[in-house]
């Protein structure tokens, strides 16, 4: 786990659902094949209507044509981020595009859980809505241990809500590593293998 | 004892006397369901984490129901079905409903019920957010991602945070033109798309208990659109009757205690309910149908786990019988069983299928179809600026295909009435 996450902000609004994060027509690609899964980075956030893409101005392309990685590293969102489907392709596509953390006022349950259990990105919750004071392209810095969010462009720092006990899973890497480290499943992980 | 149904089921599966909301517990899983969109990813993680030769924890507890991208020429989608087949063969899984064979069922949430996989008191996880549908059977059911599903495949367990419960009671009797879809749209409009986040939506009251199992499933199906972790309705004679025809597996019935704690309680008078739509682009964008009659539509759509069951088509047929639709109207039975019922169920001596064909509807094969857009050649998918009134569950931008299209969610009665006039129409206009 990184202690400091730095990079450019990509700002979105409230209720960003999984169809906007990764439209259903793209859910056909393999998540196991390293080459094929790049398609998920290519189409990440492609369902967001243009006027809402990269606030406050909108019209900001998240992943440039022909690429699968974004120039942005941190998403700043409003309430109920990741609502809708249970598709794990949603946090996965953001990770493939290079997103390391989402900072939102609140999350839909399954997206939050998938982000943590799969180790795709860290979903931080903020005390207040930061989308009004963050612009797409602002340089951000997150201190994961201190749970602080700093906008280097504006100079403002906020303490985020505590990750609580899920920090254990984030530190371990994913739910499997967490379960092995805490003795819930066997370390070698060949539970059922012959 | 002072626990809700959900707390009792989770306590039993965590092998504890009692659980509290907010507590994290590891539960034993009775059924894991997956489909063609999330199955391949789940299988990939399972093999990566447990080894290539690993066996699933219990072959009889895994149910695989391909239903999303079935009738498409998309090669990646078809490849995904092959991955499921290979895994089923390798693991010798008895509950697989293969595409292109007589075992094929269609939409997983209704297929689970029809094939006897929904049983009161059990814990069911599925790699689909609408897995909460199964709560209609007095069980704990919720959607998860591929990673959690892979963890279950290997261990038969998963951690859950015990949710707080919200109790929605409807007393009295619903008017004849009101369907479960109106009720869930009403409640989501009242609480918002995150109003039940991390919580249970428990449905109760005399009006709810008069609903058939299919209507109860509609009610529980859209709990996720309120952010809910699960929905639940106490099992009763209606449940026992339905389950008895589908499985002889024993089950346990749980009731909420009178002194159980609820995060929220609200009582509605069923007789006051009115037909509701959710306007674009959110399921909580509630309006009375009668206030939206100036909205012209290009298309109507009746299908999906939410609105593609026999009850939904009986309602639509009642209004469409002997009349012609004014806009493109798509009929997609959720499952093959519903498809057969459309041939067999009769109204005024005509089969529902004939009623739909004679009124000019397009009929599709059983699957999720355009509810979630899907590959370009998906039946009923939007490609432009269509305005659609639909019995499905979500209307976020692009949900039915095109980002420019606008989707109004409504009951089968409202969708059928609107199909006849070409604008959003209150079904009461067609009730004598």
Coordinates of C-alpha atoms in Angstrom, one line a residue:
Chain A
X1 CA 0.0 0.0 0.0
X2 CA 1.3 3.4 -0.9
X3 CA 1.4 6.0 1.9
X4 CA 1.1 9.0 -0.3
X5 CA -1.1 9.1 -3.5
X6 CA -0.5 12.1 -5.8
X7 CA -1.8 13.2 -9.1
X8 CA -4.3 15.1 -11.0
X9 CA -8.0 15.3 -10.0
X10 CA -10.9 14.3 -12.3
X11 CA -14.1 15.7 -10.8
X12 CA -17.6 14.2 -11.2
X13 CA -21.0 14.8 -9.7
X14 CA -23.5 12.9 -7.6
X15 CA -24.9 9.4 -8.3
X16 CA -22.2 8.3 -10.8
X17 CA -23.6 4.9 -11.6
X18 CA -21.8 1.9 -12.9
X19 CA -23.3 2.3 -16.4
X20 CA -21.5 5.7 -16.6
X21 CA -18.3 4.2 -15.2
X22 CA -18.3 1.3 -17.7
X23 CA -21.2 1.0 -20.1
X24 CA -22.6 -2.6 -20.2
X25 CA -21.8 -3.2 -23.9
X26 CA -18.1 -3.3 -22.9
X27 CA -18.5 -5.9 -20.2
X28 CA -17.5 -8.7 -22.6
X29 CA -13.7 -8.4 -22.3
X30 CA -11.6 -10.7 -20.1
X31 CA -10.4 -9.3 -16.8
X32 CA -7.8 -12.1 -16.6
X33 CA -6.0 -11.5 -19.9
X34 CA -3.5 -8.7 -19.5
X35 CA -3.8 -7.4 -23.0
X36 CA -7.6 -7.7 -23.4
X37 CA -8.3 -6.1 -20.1
X38 CA -6.7 -2.8 -21.3
X39 CA -10.1 -2.3 -23.1
X40 CA -11.6 -1.5 -19.7
X41 CA -9.1 1.4 -19.3
X42 CA -9.9 2.6 -22.8
X43 CA -13.7 2.7 -22.0
X44 CA -13.5 3.9 -18.4
X45 CA -16.0 6.6 -17.6
X46 CA -17.1 6.6 -21.3
X47 CA -20.8 6.6 -20.2
X48 CA -20.6 10.0 -18.5
X49 CA -22.5 12.6 -20.5
X50 CA -20.1 15.0 -22.0
X51 CA -21.4 18.0 -20.0
X52 CA -20.7 16.2 -16.7
X53 CA -17.3 14.8 -17.8
X54 CA -14.6 16.6 -15.7
X55 CA -16.3 19.3 -13.7
X56 CA -16.8 22.2 -13.3
X57 CA -16.5 22.8 -17.1
X58 CA -17.3 19.3 -18.4
X59 CA -16.1 18.1 -21.8
X60 CA -12.8 16.8 -20.4
X61 CA -11.8 13.5 -21.9
X62 CA -10.9 11.0 -19.2
X63 CA -8.8 8.6 -21.4
X64 CA -7.5 10.0 -24.7
X65 CA -8.3 8.3 -28.0
X66 CA -6.1 5.2 -28.6
X67 CA -4.9 5.1 -24.9
X68 CA -6.0 2.9 -22.0
X69 CA -4.4 5.1 -19.3
X70 CA -5.7 8.4 -18.0
X71 CA -3.6 11.5 -17.2
X72 CA -5.7 11.7 -14.0
X73 CA -4.9 9.7 -10.8
X74 CA -7.7 10.6 -8.4
X75 CA -11.4 10.9 -8.9
X76 CA -13.3 13.4 -6.7
X77 CA -17.1 12.7 -6.6
X78 CA -20.2 13.7 -4.8
X79 CA -22.7 11.4 -3.0
X80 CA -23.6 7.8 -3.8
X81 CA -20.6 7.1 -6.1
X82 CA -20.7 3.8 -7.9
X83 CA -24.4 3.1 -7.5
X84 CA -26.2 0.6 -9.8
X85 CA -24.8 -2.7 -10.8
X86 CA -22.5 -5.1 -8.9
X87 CA -20.1 -5.2 -11.8
X88 CA -16.5 -5.4 -10.5
X89 CA -15.5 -4.1 -13.9
X90 CA -16.3 -0.6 -12.5
X91 CA -13.5 -0.3 -9.9
X92 CA -11.3 -2.5 -12.1
X93 CA -11.6 -0.2 -15.2
X94 CA -10.7 2.8 -13.1
X95 CA -7.7 1.0 -11.8
X96 CA -6.7 -0.1 -15.3
X97 CA -7.0 3.6 -16.3
X98 CA -4.6 4.5 -13.5
X99 CA -6.9 5.7 -10.8
X100 CA -5.5 5.0 -7.3
X101 CA -8.2 6.6 -5.1
X102 CA -11.7 7.9 -5.3
X103 CA -12.6 10.7 -2.9
X104 CA -16.4 11.0 -2.6
X105 CA -19.0 12.2 -0.1
X106 CA -20.6 8.7 0.0
X107 CA -20.6 5.4 -1.9
X108 CA -23.0 2.8 -3.0
X109 CA -22.3 -0.4 -1.0
X110 CA -21.3 -2.9 -3.7
X111 CA -18.8 -0.5 -5.4
X112 CA -17.2 0.3 -2.1
X113 CA -16.9 -3.3 -1.2
X114 CA -15.6 -4.3 -4.6
X115 CA -13.0 -1.6 -4.5
X116 CA -11.6 -2.8 -1.2
X117 CA -12.0 -6.6 -1.4
X118 CA -10.5 -6.7 -4.9
X119 CA -7.8 -4.2 -4.0
X120 CA -8.5 -2.0 -7.0
X121 CA -8.4 1.5 -5.4
X122 CA -9.0 3.2 -2.1
X123 CA -12.5 4.7 -1.6
X124 CA -12.1 7.6 0.7
X125 CA -15.2 9.3 2.2
X126 CA -15.1 13.0 2.8
X127 CA -16.7 15.0 5.7
X128 CA -18.2 17.4 3.2
X129 CA -18.7 17.6 -0.6
X130 CA -15.4 18.6 -2.1
X131 CA -16.6 18.7 -5.7
X132 CA -17.3 22.5 -5.5
X133 CA -13.8 23.4 -4.4
X134 CA -11.9 21.0 -6.6
X135 CA -11.4 21.5 -10.4
X136 CA -10.5 18.8 -12.9
X137 CA -6.8 19.0 -13.3
X138 CA -6.0 20.3 -9.8
X139 CA -2.9 18.7 -8.3
X140 CA -3.9 16.6 -5.3
X141 CA -2.1 14.7 -2.6
X142 CA -3.6 12.1 -0.2
X143 CA -1.9 10.9 2.9
X144 CA -3.3 7.4 3.3
X145 CA -2.2 6.9 7.0
X146 CA -3.2 10.3 8.1
X147 CA -6.4 10.2 6.0
X148 CA -5.9 13.8 4.7
X149 CA -6.7 15.3 1.3
X150 CA -4.6 18.2 0.1
X151 CA -5.4 20.2 -3.0
X152 CA -1.9 21.6 -3.9
X153 CA -3.4 23.9 -6.5
X154 CA -5.6 25.7 -3.9
X155 CA -3.5 24.9 -0.9
X156 CA -6.5 23.6 1.1
X157 CA -6.2 20.4 3.3
X158 CA -9.1 18.4 4.6
X159 CA -9.3 15.4 7.0
X160 CA -11.3 12.7 5.5
X161 CA -13.6 10.2 7.3
X162 CA -11.7 7.3 8.8
X163 CA -11.5 4.1 6.7
X164 CA -12.1 2.2 10.0
X165 CA -11.5 -1.5 10.1
X166 CA -11.3 -1.9 6.3
X167 CA -7.9 -0.4 6.4
X168 CA -6.8 -3.9 7.4
X169 CA -7.9 -5.3 4.0
X170 CA -6.4 -2.3 2.2
X171 CA -3.1 -2.9 3.9
X172 CA -3.2 -6.6 3.2
X173 CA -3.9 -5.9 -0.5
X174 CA -7.2 -7.6 -1.0
X175 CA -9.7 -9.9 0.8
X176 CA -7.6 -13.1 0.0
X177 CA -4.4 -11.7 1.5
X178 CA -6.4 -10.4 4.5
X179 CA -8.0 -13.8 5.1
X180 CA -4.6 -15.5 4.8
X181 CA -2.9 -13.1 7.2
X182 CA -5.6 -13.4 9.8
X183 CA -5.7 -17.2 9.5
X184 CA -9.2 -17.4 8.0
X185 CA -7.8 -19.3 5.1
X186 CA -4.6 -21.2 4.8
X187 CA -1.5 -19.3 3.7
X188 CA -0.5 -21.5 0.9
X189 CA -3.9 -21.2 -0.4
X190 CA -4.6 -24.5 -1.8
X191 CA -7.6 -24.9 0.4
X192 CA -9.5 -27.3 -1.8
X193 CA -6.7 -28.3 -4.2
X194 CA -5.6 -31.8 -4.2
Chain B
X1 CA -35.1 -12.0 21.5
X2 CA -35.4 -8.7 19.6
X3 CA -34.1 -9.3 16.1
X4 CA -35.4 -8.6 12.6
X5 CA -35.7 -11.4 10.0
X6 CA -32.4 -10.3 8.4
X7 CA -30.6 -10.3 11.7
X8 CA -31.9 -13.8 12.6
X9 CA -30.8 -15.3 9.2
X10 CA -27.3 -13.8 9.5
X11 CA -27.0 -14.9 13.1
X12 CA -27.9 -18.4 12.2
X13 CA -25.4 -18.5 9.4
X14 CA -22.7 -16.9 11.5
X15 CA -23.5 -19.6 14.1
X16 CA -24.2 -17.0 16.7
X17 CA -27.1 -16.5 19.1
X18 CA -27.4 -12.8 18.2
X19 CA -26.0 -10.2 15.9
X20 CA -26.1 -6.4 16.0
X21 CA -26.4 -4.0 13.1
X22 CA -22.9 -2.7 12.2
X23 CA -21.2 -5.9 13.4
X24 CA -19.0 -7.7 10.8
X25 CA -19.7 -11.4 10.7
X26 CA -18.5 -14.3 8.5
X27 CA -21.5 -16.2 7.2
X28 CA -21.9 -19.7 5.7
X29 CA -23.3 -19.4 2.2
X30 CA -26.2 -21.6 1.0
X31 CA -26.2 -20.6 -2.7
X32 CA -23.8 -18.7 -4.9
X33 CA -25.3 -17.5 -8.2
X34 CA -23.4 -16.1 -11.2
X35 CA -24.0 -15.4 -14.9
X36 CA -22.3 -14.8 -18.2
X37 CA -21.1 -11.2 -17.5
X38 CA -19.5 -11.8 -14.1
X39 CA -19.0 -15.6 -14.1
X40 CA -15.8 -15.6 -16.3
X41 CA -14.1 -12.9 -14.1
X42 CA -15.1 -14.8 -10.9
X43 CA -13.7 -18.1 -12.3
X44 CA -10.5 -16.2 -13.3
X45 CA -9.9 -14.9 -9.7
X46 CA -10.9 -18.3 -8.2
X47 CA -8.2 -20.1 -10.2
X48 CA -5.6 -17.4 -9.6
X49 CA -6.2 -17.5 -5.8
X50 CA -7.0 -21.1 -5.1
X51 CA -4.9 -22.8 -7.9
X52 CA -5.7 -24.2 -11.3
X53 CA -6.8 -27.6 -9.9
X54 CA -8.9 -26.1 -7.1
X55 CA -12.4 -27.4 -6.6
X56 CA -15.4 -25.3 -5.5
X57 CA -16.5 -25.6 -1.9
X58 CA -19.7 -27.4 -2.7
X59 CA -20.8 -28.1 -6.3
X60 CA -24.4 -28.3 -5.4
X61 CA -24.5 -24.8 -4.0
X62 CA -23.2 -23.1 -7.1
X63 CA -25.8 -22.0 -9.6
X64 CA -24.8 -20.6 -13.0
X65 CA -27.4 -18.9 -15.2
X66 CA -26.3 -17.3 -18.4
X67 CA -28.8 -14.5 -19.2
X68 CA -27.2 -11.2 -20.1
X69 CA -25.7 -11.4 -23.6
X70 CA -27.2 -14.4 -25.2
X71 CA -28.7 -13.6 -28.6
X72 CA -25.7 -11.6 -30.0
X73 CA -23.0 -12.1 -32.6
X74 CA -20.5 -10.5 -30.3
X75 CA -17.5 -12.9 -30.2
X76 CA -16.3 -11.9 -26.8
X77 CA -19.7 -12.4 -25.3
X78 CA -20.0 -15.8 -26.9
X79 CA -16.5 -16.7 -25.7
X80 CA -17.7 -15.9 -22.1
X81 CA -20.4 -18.6 -22.4
X82 CA -17.7 -21.1 -23.4
X83 CA -15.7 -20.2 -20.3
X84 CA -18.8 -21.0 -18.2
X85 CA -19.3 -24.3 -20.0
X86 CA -15.7 -25.4 -19.5
X87 CA -15.8 -24.6 -15.8
X88 CA -19.1 -26.4 -15.3
X89 CA -17.7 -29.5 -17.0
X90 CA -14.4 -29.4 -15.0
X91 CA -16.2 -28.9 -11.6
X92 CA -19.2 -31.2 -12.5
X93 CA -21.7 -28.5 -11.5
X94 CA -25.3 -29.8 -11.5
X95 CA -27.0 -26.4 -11.6
X96 CA -26.1 -24.9 -15.0
X97 CA -28.7 -23.6 -17.5
X98 CA -26.9 -23.7 -20.8
X99 CA -27.6 -21.4 -23.7
X100 CA -29.0 -23.1 -26.8
X101 CA -30.2 -26.2 -24.9
X102 CA -33.5 -27.1 -23.3
X103 CA -32.0 -26.3 -19.9
X104 CA -31.7 -22.6 -20.9
X105 CA -33.8 -20.4 -18.6
X106 CA -33.2 -16.7 -19.0
X107 CA -33.0 -13.9 -16.5
X108 CA -31.3 -15.3 -13.4
X109 CA -33.4 -13.7 -10.6
X110 CA -36.6 -15.2 -11.9
X111 CA -34.9 -18.5 -12.9
X112 CA -33.6 -18.9 -9.3
X113 CA -37.2 -18.7 -8.1
X114 CA -38.6 -20.9 -10.8
X115 CA -35.9 -23.6 -10.4
X116 CA -36.3 -23.9 -6.6
X117 CA -33.1 -22.1 -5.6
X118 CA -34.9 -19.5 -3.5
X119 CA -35.8 -21.0 -0.1
X120 CA -36.9 -19.1 3.1
X121 CA -34.2 -18.6 5.7
X122 CA -31.2 -19.2 3.4
X123 CA -28.3 -17.0 2.5
X124 CA -27.8 -16.4 -1.2
X125 CA -25.1 -14.3 -2.9
X126 CA -25.1 -13.4 -6.6
X127 CA -22.8 -11.5 -8.9
X128 CA -25.6 -9.2 -9.8
X129 CA -27.0 -6.3 -8.0
X130 CA -30.6 -7.4 -8.4
X131 CA -29.9 -10.5 -6.4
X132 CA -31.9 -8.7 -3.7
X133 CA -35.0 -9.9 -5.6
X134 CA -34.8 -13.3 -3.8
X135 CA -35.5 -11.5 -0.5
X136 CA -39.2 -11.9 -1.5
X137 CA -38.8 -15.5 -0.2
X138 CA -38.0 -14.5 3.4
X139 CA -34.3 -15.1 2.8
X140 CA -31.1 -13.0 2.9
X141 CA -30.0 -12.3 -0.7
X142 CA -27.6 -9.6 -2.0
X143 CA -25.3 -8.7 -4.9
X144 CA -21.5 -9.0 -4.8
X145 CA -18.6 -8.6 -7.1
X146 CA -16.3 -11.1 -8.8
X147 CA -13.7 -11.1 -6.0
X148 CA -16.2 -11.8 -3.2
X149 CA -17.8 -14.5 -5.4
X150 CA -14.4 -16.1 -6.0
X151 CA -13.8 -16.1 -2.3
X152 CA -17.1 -17.9 -1.7
X153 CA -16.3 -20.4 -4.5
X154 CA -13.2 -21.4 -2.6
X155 CA -14.3 -21.1 1.0
X156 CA -18.2 -21.2 1.2
X157 CA -18.0 -18.1 3.4
X158 CA -18.1 -14.3 3.2
X159 CA -17.9 -11.4 5.6
X160 CA -20.9 -9.1 5.8
X161 CA -21.7 -6.1 7.9
X162 CA -25.1 -6.7 9.6
X163 CA -27.4 -4.1 8.1
X164 CA -29.8 -1.9 10.0
X165 CA -33.4 -2.5 8.9
X166 CA -36.0 -0.1 7.5
X167 CA -39.6 -1.1 7.7
X168 CA -42.2 -0.2 5.0
X169 CA -45.7 -1.1 5.9
X170 CA -48.7 -0.8 3.6
X171 CA -52.1 -1.2 5.3
X172 CA -55.4 -1.8 3.7
X173 CA -55.7 -2.7 0.0
X174 CA -54.2 -1.4 -3.2
X175 CA -56.5 -0.1 -5.9
X176 CA -56.8 -2.5 -8.9
X177 CA -54.6 -0.3 -11.2
X178 CA -51.7 -0.2 -8.8
X179 CA -48.8 -2.7 -9.2
X180 CA -45.8 -3.5 -7.0
X181 CA -43.7 -1.4 -9.5
X182 CA -45.7 1.7 -8.5
X183 CA -45.0 1.0 -4.8
X184 CA -41.3 0.6 -5.2
X185 CA -41.0 3.7 -7.4
X186 CA -43.0 5.6 -4.7
X187 CA -40.8 4.5 -1.9
X188 CA -37.5 5.1 -3.8
X189 CA -38.8 8.6 -4.7
X190 CA -39.5 9.1 -1.0
X191 CA -36.1 7.9 0.4
X192 CA -33.8 8.7 -2.6
X193 CA -31.4 6.5 -4.5
X194 CA -29.1 6.3 -1.5
X195 CA -31.9 6.3 1.2
X196 CA -31.4 2.7 2.1
X197 CA -27.6 2.4 1.6
X198 CA -26.2 -0.4 3.6
X199 CA -29.6 -1.2 5.0
X200 CA -32.4 -3.8 4.7
X201 CA -35.7 -2.8 3.2
X202 CA -38.3 -4.9 5.0
X203 CA -41.8 -4.9 3.5
X204 CA -44.9 -5.7 5.5
X205 CA -48.6 -5.0 6.0
X206 CA -51.8 -6.5 4.8
X207 CA -51.5 -5.0 1.3
X208 CA -48.0 -6.3 0.7
X209 CA -49.0 -9.8 2.0
X210 CA -51.8 -9.9 -0.6
X211 CA -49.2 -9.6 -3.4
X212 CA -48.3 -12.7 -5.4
X213 CA -44.7 -14.0 -5.3
X214 CA -44.0 -12.3 -8.6
X215 CA -45.2 -8.9 -7.3
X216 CA -43.2 -9.4 -4.1
X217 CA -40.1 -10.1 -6.3
X218 CA -40.7 -6.8 -8.2
X219 CA -40.8 -5.0 -4.8
X220 CA -37.6 -6.5 -3.5
X221 CA -35.9 -6.4 -6.9
X222 CA -35.4 -2.6 -6.9
X223 CA -34.2 -2.3 -3.3
X224 CA -30.8 -1.8 -4.8
X225 CA -32.1 1.3 -6.6
X226 CA -32.6 2.7 -3.1
X227 CA -29.1 1.7 -2.2
X228 CA -30.3 -1.2 -0.1
X229 CA -28.2 -4.2 0.8
X230 CA -31.1 -6.5 0.8
X231 CA -34.9 -6.6 0.9
X232 CA -37.0 -9.0 2.7
X233 CA -40.6 -10.1 3.1
X234 CA -41.6 -12.6 5.7
X235 CA -42.5 -16.0 4.2
X236 CA -46.2 -17.0 4.5
X237 CA -48.6 -19.4 2.8
X238 CA -48.2 -17.7 -0.6
X239 CA -44.4 -18.3 -0.3
X240 CA -44.8 -21.9 0.9
X241 CA -47.2 -22.7 -1.9
X242 CA -44.8 -21.3 -4.6
X243 CA -41.7 -23.0 -3.1
X244 CA -43.5 -26.4 -2.7
X245 CA -44.1 -26.5 -6.5
X246 CA -40.4 -25.9 -7.1
X247 CA -38.3 -27.8 -4.6
X248 CA -38.6 -30.3 -1.7
X249 CA -35.6 -29.0 0.1
X250 CA -36.3 -28.2 3.8
X251 CA -36.0 -24.6 4.9
X252 CA -36.4 -22.5 8.0
X253 CA -38.9 -19.6 8.4
X254 CA -37.9 -16.5 10.4
X255 CA -40.2 -13.8 11.7
X256 CA -39.2 -10.3 12.9
X257 CA -39.7 -9.9 16.6
X258 CA -42.3 -7.3 17.7
X259 CA -39.6 -5.5 19.7
X260 CA -37.0 -5.7 17.0
X261 CA -35.1 -2.4 16.4
X262 CA -35.6 -0.5 13.1
X263 CA -33.5 2.4 11.8
X264 CA -36.7 3.8 10.2
X265 CA -40.4 2.9 10.0
X266 CA -43.1 4.2 7.7
X267 CA -46.7 3.2 7.3
X268 CA -48.6 4.0 4.0
X269 CA -52.3 3.7 3.4
X270 CA -52.4 1.4 0.3
X271 CA -55.6 2.9 -1.0
X272 CA -53.9 6.3 -1.4
X273 CA -51.3 5.0 -3.9
X274 CA -51.3 6.4 -7.4
X275 CA -49.5 5.2 -10.6
X276 CA -45.9 6.5 -10.5
X277 CA -43.1 7.1 -13.1
X278 CA -39.4 7.7 -12.4
X279 CA -38.4 10.4 -14.9
X280 CA -34.9 10.5 -16.6
X281 CA -32.2 10.0 -15.4
X282 CA -32.7 8.5 -11.9
X283 CA -35.0 5.9 -10.3
X284 CA -35.8 8.4 -7.5
X285 CA -37.0 11.1 -9.9
X286 CA -40.6 10.4 -8.9
X287 CA -43.7 11.9 -10.5
X288 CA -47.3 11.0 -10.7
X289 CA -48.2 9.5 -14.1
X290 CA -51.1 11.9 -14.4
X291 CA -48.7 14.8 -14.2
X292 CA -46.5 13.5 -17.1
X293 CA -49.1 13.0 -19.8
X294 CA -47.5 15.7 -22.1
X295 CA -44.4 13.5 -22.5
X296 CA -44.4 12.0 -26.0
X297 CA -42.7 8.6 -26.3
X298 CA -41.0 6.8 -29.1
X299 CA -41.0 3.3 -27.7
X300 CA -42.3 1.2 -24.9
X301 CA -40.5 -1.8 -23.4
X302 CA -41.9 -4.6 -21.2
X303 CA -39.3 -7.0 -19.9
X304 CA -36.4 -7.8 -17.4
X305 CA -36.3 -9.3 -13.9
X306 CA -38.3 -6.3 -12.7
X307 CA -41.1 -6.2 -15.3
X308 CA -40.9 -9.3 -17.5
X309 CA -42.8 -11.9 -15.4
X310 CA -46.2 -13.5 -16.2
X311 CA -48.0 -11.0 -13.9
X312 CA -46.4 -8.1 -15.8
X313 CA -47.6 -9.5 -19.1
X314 CA -51.1 -10.3 -17.9
X315 CA -51.4 -6.7 -16.8
X316 CA -50.1 -5.4 -20.2
X317 CA -52.3 -7.8 -22.2
X318 CA -55.4 -6.6 -20.3
X319 CA -54.9 -3.1 -21.7
X320 CA -53.5 -4.1 -25.1
X321 CA -56.2 -6.7 -25.9
X322 CA -57.9 -5.9 -29.2
X323 CA -56.1 -2.6 -29.6
X324 CA -53.1 -1.4 -31.7
X325 CA -50.0 0.1 -30.2
X326 CA -49.0 3.7 -31.3
X327 CA -45.3 3.3 -30.9
X328 CA -42.7 0.5 -31.2
X329 CA -43.4 -1.9 -28.3
X330 CA -40.9 -4.5 -27.2
X331 CA -42.0 -7.6 -25.2
X332 CA -39.2 -9.6 -23.6
X333 CA -40.2 -12.5 -21.3
X334 CA -37.7 -12.8 -18.5
X335 CA -37.5 -16.6 -18.7
X336 CA -38.4 -19.5 -21.0
X337 CA -41.1 -20.5 -18.5
X338 CA -42.7 -17.0 -18.9
X339 CA -42.4 -17.4 -22.7
X340 CA -44.3 -20.7 -22.5
X341 CA -46.9 -19.1 -20.2
X342 CA -47.5 -16.3 -22.8
X343 CA -48.6 -19.1 -25.3
X344 CA -50.7 -20.9 -22.7
X345 CA -52.4 -18.1 -20.6
X346 CA -55.5 -16.9 -22.2
X347 CA -57.6 -13.7 -22.1
X348 CA -61.0 -13.7 -23.9
X349 CA -60.0 -17.0 -25.5
X350 CA -56.7 -15.5 -27.0
X351 CA -53.2 -16.3 -25.8
X352 CA -51.2 -13.4 -24.4
X353 CA -48.7 -14.0 -27.2
X354 CA -51.5 -13.5 -29.8
X355 CA -52.8 -10.4 -28.1
X356 CA -49.3 -8.9 -28.2
X357 CA -48.7 -9.9 -31.8
X358 CA -52.1 -8.6 -32.9
X359 CA -51.6 -5.3 -31.3
X360 CA -48.3 -4.9 -33.2
X361 CA -45.7 -5.6 -30.5
X362 CA -42.2 -6.9 -31.3
X363 CA -41.5 -10.1 -29.3
X364 CA -38.0 -11.0 -28.2
X365 CA -36.4 -14.2 -26.7
X366 CA -36.0 -14.6 -22.9
X367 CA -33.0 -12.8 -21.6
X368 CA -31.9 -9.5 -20.0
X369 CA -32.0 -7.9 -23.5
X370 CA -32.1 -4.1 -23.6
X371 CA -32.7 -3.5 -19.9
X372 CA -29.0 -2.8 -19.7
X373 CA -28.2 -1.8 -23.2
X374 CA -25.7 -4.5 -24.0
X375 CA -23.9 -5.3 -27.3
X376 CA -25.0 -3.2 -30.4
X377 CA -27.3 -5.9 -31.8
X378 CA -29.3 -6.4 -28.6
X379 CA -33.1 -6.6 -29.0
X380 CA -34.8 -3.3 -28.1
X381 CA -31.5 -1.5 -27.4
X382 CA -31.6 2.3 -27.9
X383 CA -29.2 3.9 -30.4
X384 CA -30.2 7.5 -30.6
X385 CA -32.5 10.0 -28.8
X386 CA -35.4 7.7 -28.2
X387 CA -37.8 8.4 -25.3
X388 CA -38.7 5.1 -23.8
X389 CA -41.2 4.1 -21.1
X390 CA -40.1 0.9 -19.6
X391 CA -40.9 -1.7 -16.9
X392 CA -37.2 -2.2 -16.2
X393 CA -35.3 -1.0 -13.2
X394 CA -32.7 1.7 -14.0
X395 CA -32.8 4.9 -16.1
X396 CA -29.4 6.4 -15.5
X397 CA -27.8 7.9 -18.6
X398 CA -27.1 5.3 -21.2
X399 CA -28.6 2.4 -19.3
X400 CA -30.7 1.1 -22.2
X401 CA -27.9 1.7 -24.7
X402 CA -27.6 5.3 -26.0
X403 CA -26.5 8.1 -23.7
X404 CA -28.8 10.4 -25.5
X405 CA -32.0 8.3 -24.9
X406 CA -34.4 9.1 -22.1
X407 CA -36.0 6.4 -20.0
X408 CA -39.1 6.6 -17.9
X409 CA -39.6 3.7 -15.5
X410 CA -43.2 2.6 -14.9
X411 CA -45.5 -0.3 -14.1
X412 CA -46.7 -2.7 -16.9
X413 CA -50.1 -1.0 -16.7
X414 CA -48.6 2.4 -17.3
X415 CA -46.3 1.2 -20.1
X416 CA -49.1 -0.6 -21.9
X417 CA -51.4 2.4 -21.6
X418 CA -48.7 4.7 -22.9
X419 CA -47.9 2.3 -25.8
X420 CA -51.5 2.7 -26.9
X421 CA -51.5 6.5 -26.9
X422 CA -47.9 7.4 -27.8
X423 CA -47.5 9.6 -24.7
X424 CA -47.2 8.8 -21.0
X425 CA -50.7 7.8 -19.9
X426 CA -52.4 7.0 -16.7
X427 CA -53.7 3.4 -16.8
X428 CA -56.9 4.5 -15.1
X429 CA -58.0 5.8 -18.5
X430 CA -58.3 2.2 -19.6
X431 CA -59.9 0.9 -16.5
X432 CA -63.7 0.8 -16.6

